Short mmCIF file of C-alpha atoms in Angstrom, two decimals:
data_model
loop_
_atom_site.label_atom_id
_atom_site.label_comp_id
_atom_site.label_asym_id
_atom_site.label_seq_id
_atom_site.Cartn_x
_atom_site.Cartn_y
_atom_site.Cartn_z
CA UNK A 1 10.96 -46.64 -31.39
CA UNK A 2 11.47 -43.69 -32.68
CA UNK A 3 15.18 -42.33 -33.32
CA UNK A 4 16.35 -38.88 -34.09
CA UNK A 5 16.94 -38.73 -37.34
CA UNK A 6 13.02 -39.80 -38.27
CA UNK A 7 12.57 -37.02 -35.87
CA UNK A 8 14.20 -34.61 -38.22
CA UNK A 9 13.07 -35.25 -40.94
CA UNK A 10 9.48 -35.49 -40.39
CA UNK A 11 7.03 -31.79 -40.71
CA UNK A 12 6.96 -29.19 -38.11
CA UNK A 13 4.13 -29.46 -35.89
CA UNK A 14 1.36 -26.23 -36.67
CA UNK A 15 1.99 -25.24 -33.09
CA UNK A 16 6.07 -24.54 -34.03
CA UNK A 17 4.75 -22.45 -36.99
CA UNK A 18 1.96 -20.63 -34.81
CA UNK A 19 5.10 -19.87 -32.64
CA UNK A 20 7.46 -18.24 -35.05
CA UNK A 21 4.64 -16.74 -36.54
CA UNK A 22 3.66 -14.51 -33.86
CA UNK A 23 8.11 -14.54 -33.03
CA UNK A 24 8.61 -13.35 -36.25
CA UNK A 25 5.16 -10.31 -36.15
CA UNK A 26 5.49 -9.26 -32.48
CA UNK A 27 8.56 -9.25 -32.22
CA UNK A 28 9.20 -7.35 -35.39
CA UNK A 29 6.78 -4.77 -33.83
CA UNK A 30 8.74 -4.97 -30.44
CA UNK A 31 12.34 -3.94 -32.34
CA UNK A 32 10.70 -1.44 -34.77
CA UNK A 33 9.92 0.21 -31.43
CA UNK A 34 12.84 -0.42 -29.91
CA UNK A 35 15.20 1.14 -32.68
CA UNK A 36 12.45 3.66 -33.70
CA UNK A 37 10.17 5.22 -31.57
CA UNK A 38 7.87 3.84 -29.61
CA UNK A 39 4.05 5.17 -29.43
CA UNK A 40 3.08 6.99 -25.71
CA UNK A 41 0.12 4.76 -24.38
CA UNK A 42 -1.98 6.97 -23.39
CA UNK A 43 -1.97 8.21 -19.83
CA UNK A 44 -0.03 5.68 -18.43
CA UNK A 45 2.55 5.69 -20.52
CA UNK A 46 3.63 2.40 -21.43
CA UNK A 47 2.40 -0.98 -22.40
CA UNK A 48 4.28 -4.10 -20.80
CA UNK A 49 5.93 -4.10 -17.26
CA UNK A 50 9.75 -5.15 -17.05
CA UNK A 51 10.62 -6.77 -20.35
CA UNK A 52 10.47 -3.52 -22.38
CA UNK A 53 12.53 -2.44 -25.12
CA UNK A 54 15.62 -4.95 -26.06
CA UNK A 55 13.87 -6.92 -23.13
CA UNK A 56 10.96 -7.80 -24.92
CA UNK A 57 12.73 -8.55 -28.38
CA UNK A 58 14.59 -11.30 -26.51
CA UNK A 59 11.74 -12.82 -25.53
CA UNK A 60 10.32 -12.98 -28.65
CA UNK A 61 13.76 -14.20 -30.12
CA UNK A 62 13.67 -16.95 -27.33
CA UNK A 63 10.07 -18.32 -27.61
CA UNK A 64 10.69 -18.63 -31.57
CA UNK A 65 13.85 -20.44 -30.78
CA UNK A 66 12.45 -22.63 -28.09
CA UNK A 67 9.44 -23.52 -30.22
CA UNK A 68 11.94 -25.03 -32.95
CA UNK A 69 13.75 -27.00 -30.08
CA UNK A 70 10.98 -28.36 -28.49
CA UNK A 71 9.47 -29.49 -32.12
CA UNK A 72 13.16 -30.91 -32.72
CA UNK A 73 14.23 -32.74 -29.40
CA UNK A 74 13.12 -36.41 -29.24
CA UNK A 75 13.57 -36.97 -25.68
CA UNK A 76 12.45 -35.40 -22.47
CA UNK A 77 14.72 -32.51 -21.19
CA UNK A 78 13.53 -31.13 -18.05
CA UNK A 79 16.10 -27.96 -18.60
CA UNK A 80 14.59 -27.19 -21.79
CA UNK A 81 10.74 -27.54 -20.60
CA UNK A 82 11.58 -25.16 -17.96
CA UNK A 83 13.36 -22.83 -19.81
CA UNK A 84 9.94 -22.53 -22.23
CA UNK A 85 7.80 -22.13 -19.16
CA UNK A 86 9.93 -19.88 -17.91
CA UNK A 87 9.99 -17.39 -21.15
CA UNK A 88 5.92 -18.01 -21.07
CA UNK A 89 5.77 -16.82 -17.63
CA UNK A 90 7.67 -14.03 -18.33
CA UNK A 91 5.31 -13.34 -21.47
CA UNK A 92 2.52 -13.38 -19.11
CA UNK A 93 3.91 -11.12 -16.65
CA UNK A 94 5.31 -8.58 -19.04
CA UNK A 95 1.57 -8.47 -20.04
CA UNK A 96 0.08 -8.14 -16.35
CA UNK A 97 -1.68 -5.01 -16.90
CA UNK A 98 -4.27 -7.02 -19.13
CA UNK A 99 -6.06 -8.34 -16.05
CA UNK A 100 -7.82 -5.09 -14.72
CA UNK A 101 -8.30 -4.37 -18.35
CA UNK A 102 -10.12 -7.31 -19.04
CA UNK A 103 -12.24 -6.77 -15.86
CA UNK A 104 -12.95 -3.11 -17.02
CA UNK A 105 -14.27 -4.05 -20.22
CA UNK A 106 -16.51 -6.75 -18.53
CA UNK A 107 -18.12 -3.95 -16.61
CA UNK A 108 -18.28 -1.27 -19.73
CA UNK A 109 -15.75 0.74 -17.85
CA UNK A 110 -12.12 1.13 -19.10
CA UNK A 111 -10.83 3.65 -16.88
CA UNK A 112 -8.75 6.70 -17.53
CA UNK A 113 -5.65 5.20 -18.29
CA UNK A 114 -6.69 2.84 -21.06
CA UNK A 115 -4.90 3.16 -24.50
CA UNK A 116 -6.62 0.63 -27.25
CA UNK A 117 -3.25 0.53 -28.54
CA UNK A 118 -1.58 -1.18 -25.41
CA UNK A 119 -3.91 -3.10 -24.68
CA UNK A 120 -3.41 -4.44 -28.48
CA UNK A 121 0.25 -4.79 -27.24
CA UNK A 122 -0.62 -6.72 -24.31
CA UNK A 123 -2.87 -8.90 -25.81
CA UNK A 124 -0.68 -10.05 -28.47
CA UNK A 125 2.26 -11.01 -25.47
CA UNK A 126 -0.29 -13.37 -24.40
CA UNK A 127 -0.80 -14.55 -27.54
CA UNK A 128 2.15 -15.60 -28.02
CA UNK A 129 2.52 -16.98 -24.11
CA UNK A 130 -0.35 -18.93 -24.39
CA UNK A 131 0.92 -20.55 -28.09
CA UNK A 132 4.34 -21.52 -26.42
CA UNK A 133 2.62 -22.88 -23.45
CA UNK A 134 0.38 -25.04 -25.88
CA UNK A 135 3.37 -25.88 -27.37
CA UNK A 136 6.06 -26.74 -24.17
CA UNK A 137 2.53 -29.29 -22.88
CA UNK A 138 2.71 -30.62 -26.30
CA UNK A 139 6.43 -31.29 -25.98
CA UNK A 140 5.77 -32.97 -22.19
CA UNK A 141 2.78 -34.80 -23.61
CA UNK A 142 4.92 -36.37 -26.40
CA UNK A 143 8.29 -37.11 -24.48
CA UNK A 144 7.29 -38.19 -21.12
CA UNK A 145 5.07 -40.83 -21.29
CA UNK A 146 4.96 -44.69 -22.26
CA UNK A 147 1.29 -44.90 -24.35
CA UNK A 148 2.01 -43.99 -28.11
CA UNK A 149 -1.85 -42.08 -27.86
CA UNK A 150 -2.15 -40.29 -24.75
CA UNK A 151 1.25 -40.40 -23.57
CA UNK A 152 0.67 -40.73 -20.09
CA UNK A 153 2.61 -42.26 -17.56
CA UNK A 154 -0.26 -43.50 -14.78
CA UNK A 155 0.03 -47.71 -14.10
CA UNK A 156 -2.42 -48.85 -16.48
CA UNK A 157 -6.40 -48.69 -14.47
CA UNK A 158 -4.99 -46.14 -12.00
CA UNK A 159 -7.44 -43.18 -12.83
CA UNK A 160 -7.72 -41.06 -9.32
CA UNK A 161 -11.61 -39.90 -8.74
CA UNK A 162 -11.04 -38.03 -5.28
CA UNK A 163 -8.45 -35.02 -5.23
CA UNK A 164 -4.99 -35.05 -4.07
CA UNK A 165 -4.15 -34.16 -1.19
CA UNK A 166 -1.81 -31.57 -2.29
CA UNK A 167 -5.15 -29.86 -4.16
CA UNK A 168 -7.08 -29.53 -1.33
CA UNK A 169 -4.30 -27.43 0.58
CA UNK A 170 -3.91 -25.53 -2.64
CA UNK A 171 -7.75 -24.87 -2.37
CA UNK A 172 -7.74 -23.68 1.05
CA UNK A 173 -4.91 -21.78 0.71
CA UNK A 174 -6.50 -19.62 -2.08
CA UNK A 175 -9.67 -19.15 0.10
CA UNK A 176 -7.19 -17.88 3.01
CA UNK A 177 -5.07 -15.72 0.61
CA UNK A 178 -8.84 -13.73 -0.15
CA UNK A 179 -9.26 -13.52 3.28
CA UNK A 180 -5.87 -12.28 4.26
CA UNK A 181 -6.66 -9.41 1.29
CA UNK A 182 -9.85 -8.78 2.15
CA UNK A 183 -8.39 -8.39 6.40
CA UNK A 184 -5.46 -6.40 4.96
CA UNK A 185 -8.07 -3.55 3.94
CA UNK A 186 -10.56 -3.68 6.47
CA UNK A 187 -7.34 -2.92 9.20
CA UNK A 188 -6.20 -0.33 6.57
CA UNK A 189 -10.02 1.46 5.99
CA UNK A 190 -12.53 0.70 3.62
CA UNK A 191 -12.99 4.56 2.69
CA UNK A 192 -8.92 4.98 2.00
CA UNK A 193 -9.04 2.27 -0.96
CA UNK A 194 -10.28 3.99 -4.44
CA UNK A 195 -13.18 2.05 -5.35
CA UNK A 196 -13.79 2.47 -8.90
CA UNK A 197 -16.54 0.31 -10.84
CA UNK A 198 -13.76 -1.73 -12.55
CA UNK A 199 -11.72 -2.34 -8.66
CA UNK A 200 -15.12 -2.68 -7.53
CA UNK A 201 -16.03 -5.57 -10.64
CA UNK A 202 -12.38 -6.94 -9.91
CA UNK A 203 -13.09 -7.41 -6.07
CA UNK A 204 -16.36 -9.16 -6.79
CA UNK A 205 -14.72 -11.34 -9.26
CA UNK A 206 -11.97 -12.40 -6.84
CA UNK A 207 -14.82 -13.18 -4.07
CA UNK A 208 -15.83 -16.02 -6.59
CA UNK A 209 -12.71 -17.02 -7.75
CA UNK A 210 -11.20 -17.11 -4.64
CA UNK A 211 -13.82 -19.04 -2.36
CA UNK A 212 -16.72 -20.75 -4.99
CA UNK A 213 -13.78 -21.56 -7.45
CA UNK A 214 -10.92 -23.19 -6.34
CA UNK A 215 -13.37 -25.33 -3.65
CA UNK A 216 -15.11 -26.39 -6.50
CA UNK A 217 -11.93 -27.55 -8.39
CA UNK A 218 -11.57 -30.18 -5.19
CA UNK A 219 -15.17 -30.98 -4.43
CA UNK A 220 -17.72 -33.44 -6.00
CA UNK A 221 -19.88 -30.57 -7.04
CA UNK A 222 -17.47 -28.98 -9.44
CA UNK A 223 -17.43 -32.21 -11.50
CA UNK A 224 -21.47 -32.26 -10.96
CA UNK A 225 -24.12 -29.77 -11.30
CA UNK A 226 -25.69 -29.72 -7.50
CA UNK A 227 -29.26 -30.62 -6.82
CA UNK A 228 -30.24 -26.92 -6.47
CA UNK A 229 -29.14 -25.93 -9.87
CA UNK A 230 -32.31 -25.46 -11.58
CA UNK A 231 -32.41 -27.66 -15.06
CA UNK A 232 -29.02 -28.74 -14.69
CA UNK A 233 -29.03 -30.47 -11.39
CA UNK A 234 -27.04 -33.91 -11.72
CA UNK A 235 -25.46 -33.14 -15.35
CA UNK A 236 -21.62 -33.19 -15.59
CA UNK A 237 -20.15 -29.90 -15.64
CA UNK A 238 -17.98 -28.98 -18.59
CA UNK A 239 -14.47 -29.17 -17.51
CA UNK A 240 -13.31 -25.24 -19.30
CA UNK A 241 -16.30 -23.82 -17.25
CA UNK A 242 -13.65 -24.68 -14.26
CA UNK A 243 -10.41 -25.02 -16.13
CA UNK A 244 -11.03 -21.79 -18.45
CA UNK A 245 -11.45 -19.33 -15.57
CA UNK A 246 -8.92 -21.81 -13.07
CA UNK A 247 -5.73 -21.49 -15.16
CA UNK A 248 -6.27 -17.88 -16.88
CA UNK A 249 -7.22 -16.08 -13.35
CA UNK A 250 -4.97 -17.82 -11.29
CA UNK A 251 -2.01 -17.24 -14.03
CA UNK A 252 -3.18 -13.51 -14.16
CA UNK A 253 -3.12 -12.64 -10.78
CA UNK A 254 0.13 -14.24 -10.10
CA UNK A 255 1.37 -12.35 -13.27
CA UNK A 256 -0.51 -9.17 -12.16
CA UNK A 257 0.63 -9.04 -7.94
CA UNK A 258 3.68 -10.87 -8.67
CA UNK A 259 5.02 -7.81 -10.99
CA UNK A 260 3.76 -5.68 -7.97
CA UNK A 261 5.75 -7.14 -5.78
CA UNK A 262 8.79 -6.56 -7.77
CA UNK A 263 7.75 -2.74 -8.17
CA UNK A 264 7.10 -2.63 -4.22
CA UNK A 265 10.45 -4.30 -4.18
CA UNK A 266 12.21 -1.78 -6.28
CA UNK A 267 10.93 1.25 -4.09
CA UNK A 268 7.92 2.77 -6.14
CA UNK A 269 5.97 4.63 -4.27
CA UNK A 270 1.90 4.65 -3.35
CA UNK A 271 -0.72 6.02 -1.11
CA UNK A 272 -0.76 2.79 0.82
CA UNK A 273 1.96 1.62 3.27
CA UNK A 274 4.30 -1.15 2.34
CA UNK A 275 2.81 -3.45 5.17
CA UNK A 276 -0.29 -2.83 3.25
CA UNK A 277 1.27 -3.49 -0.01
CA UNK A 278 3.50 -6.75 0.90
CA UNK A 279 0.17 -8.25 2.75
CA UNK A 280 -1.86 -7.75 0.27
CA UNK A 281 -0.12 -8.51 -2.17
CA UNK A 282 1.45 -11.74 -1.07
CA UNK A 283 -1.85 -13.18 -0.32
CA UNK A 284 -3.63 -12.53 -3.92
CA UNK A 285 -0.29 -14.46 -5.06
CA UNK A 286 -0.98 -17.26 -3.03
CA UNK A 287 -4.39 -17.37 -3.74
CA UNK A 288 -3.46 -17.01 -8.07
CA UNK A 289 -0.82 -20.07 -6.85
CA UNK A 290 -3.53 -22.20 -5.20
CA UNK A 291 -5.68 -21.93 -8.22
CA UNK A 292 -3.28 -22.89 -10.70
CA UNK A 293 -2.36 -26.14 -8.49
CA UNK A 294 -5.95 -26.48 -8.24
CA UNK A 295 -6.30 -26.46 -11.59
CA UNK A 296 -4.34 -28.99 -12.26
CA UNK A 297 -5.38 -31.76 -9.86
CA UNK A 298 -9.00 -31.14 -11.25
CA UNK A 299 -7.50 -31.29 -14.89
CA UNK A 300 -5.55 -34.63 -14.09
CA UNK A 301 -8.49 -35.94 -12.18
CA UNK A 302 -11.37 -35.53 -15.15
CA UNK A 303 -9.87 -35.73 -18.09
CA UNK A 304 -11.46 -38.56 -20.53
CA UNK A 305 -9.98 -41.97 -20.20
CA UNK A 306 -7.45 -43.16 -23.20
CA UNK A 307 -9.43 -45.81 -25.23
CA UNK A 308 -5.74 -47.15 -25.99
CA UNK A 309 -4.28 -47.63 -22.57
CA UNK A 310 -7.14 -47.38 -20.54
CA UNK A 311 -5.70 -44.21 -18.43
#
């Protein structure tokens, strides 16, 4: 069994260190703006949403701090996991602007209100979201569960090969949140929505993720290549060619309409109505939701068995 004072005094984990690494770089970048002055960005004029200035030094301060606790604490602490997935969400959603960006540069087109040097910004807030994430699973991994390998918690030969339940609504939601958008605009006018290459590459995008995607994260033929798949018909499909797109588009998009909400909220103004807004909105959120849930049942679901404990 392991007791708290081997805890201690054994080495920090290289995740910890990856942590207050980019604490210690961002962050310092983050207060030498905040005390200093900060650059522009270009047209639009900043580079995170909501957790700027002092804001976004905190953050940093807090996901450095949390990484040492979570390295530290030997036993499972539900208030602290939440409070790291909490300061990662908030990473992510500081950073929201990232998702159009990343679509723009798919298509070759950046758009007029790109700055190089925000997006640099935003970037590195994921970074560092994504590191404490890695690390706040590790913590879970190590703390909740009863096999000294995998750590997992499952009665030994329980391995689930249909999905939950709770997945398949997730699923279906998504697809309805697309089609709520995609209603939203055609009651609002095709021809009074700015269709630029990159909304147009975005709008595509979401047509995948949001039908092909999250069914495939709760059918048989996301885990195998269908039989009219030339050359690859009946081969396993690699689980990040699901999980990759699954988790980072459904955490953008709730990151990315979730902070629009909160602007809606707070009384900016647009073109569009607020009906418009709130519809919309609401249902790319619940479609970012159900793919994250989805996500998760199919990661649950296929991930290899533990050669210890059989899991």
């Amino acid at each position: 069994m392991t007791t708290s004072a081997s805890i201690v005094g054994r080495s920090v984990h290289g995740l910890t260190y990856a942590v207050l690494g980019w604490a210690v770089a961002y962050g310092g970048v983050r207060l030498a703006w905040t005390v200093g002055e900060a650059p522009e960005f270009g047209r639009l004029g900043l580079d995170l949403l909501g957790f700027t200035g002092w804001w976004s030094v905190a953050l940093c301060v807090a996901a450095g701090g949390l990484a040492v606790a979570l390295d530290r604490v030997a036993t499972w602490r539900p208030a602290l996991a939440g409070l790291a997935w909490a300061v990662a969400g908030a990473l992510v959603a500081a950073a929201a602007i990232l998702l159009p960006e990343l679509v723009g540069l798919l298509l070759f087109t950046v758009g007029p209100f790109f700055d190089p040097l925000a997006f640099a910004s935003r970037l590195g807030c994921v970074t560092g979201a994504a590191l404490l994430a890695l690390a706040t699973a590790r913590y879970q991994r190590r703390t909740r569960g009863d096999c000294s390998d995998c750590c997992r918690t499952v009665p030994p030969g329980v391995r689930r090969s249909a999905p939950a339940r709770w997945a398949r609504w997730a699923a279906w939601a998504a697809v309805g949140g697309l089609v709520t958008r995609f209603a939203a605009q055609f009651v609002v006018g095709f021809d009074r929505v700015d269709q630029s290459a990159a909304l147009y590459g975005l709008e595509i995008g979401l047509v995948l993720a949001g039908v092909l995607l999250p069914l495939a994260l709760v059918h048989h033929w996301g885990e195998v290549w269908p039989g009219w798949v030339p050359l690859l018909a009946g081969r396993t499909i690699p689980r990040p060619l699901l999980l990759v797109p699954g988790f980072g588009l459904g955490a953008g998009i709730v990151a990315y309409f979730g902070m629009g909400i909160v602007q809606v909220s707070s009384g900016s103004h647009s073109e569009f109505s607020d009906a418009f807004l709130w519809v919309a909105m609401s249902a790319y959120l619940v479609m970012g939701v159900g793919l994250v849930i989805g996500s998760t049942d199919y990661h649950l679901r296929t991930r290899r068995q533990c050669g210890t404990c059989g899991r």
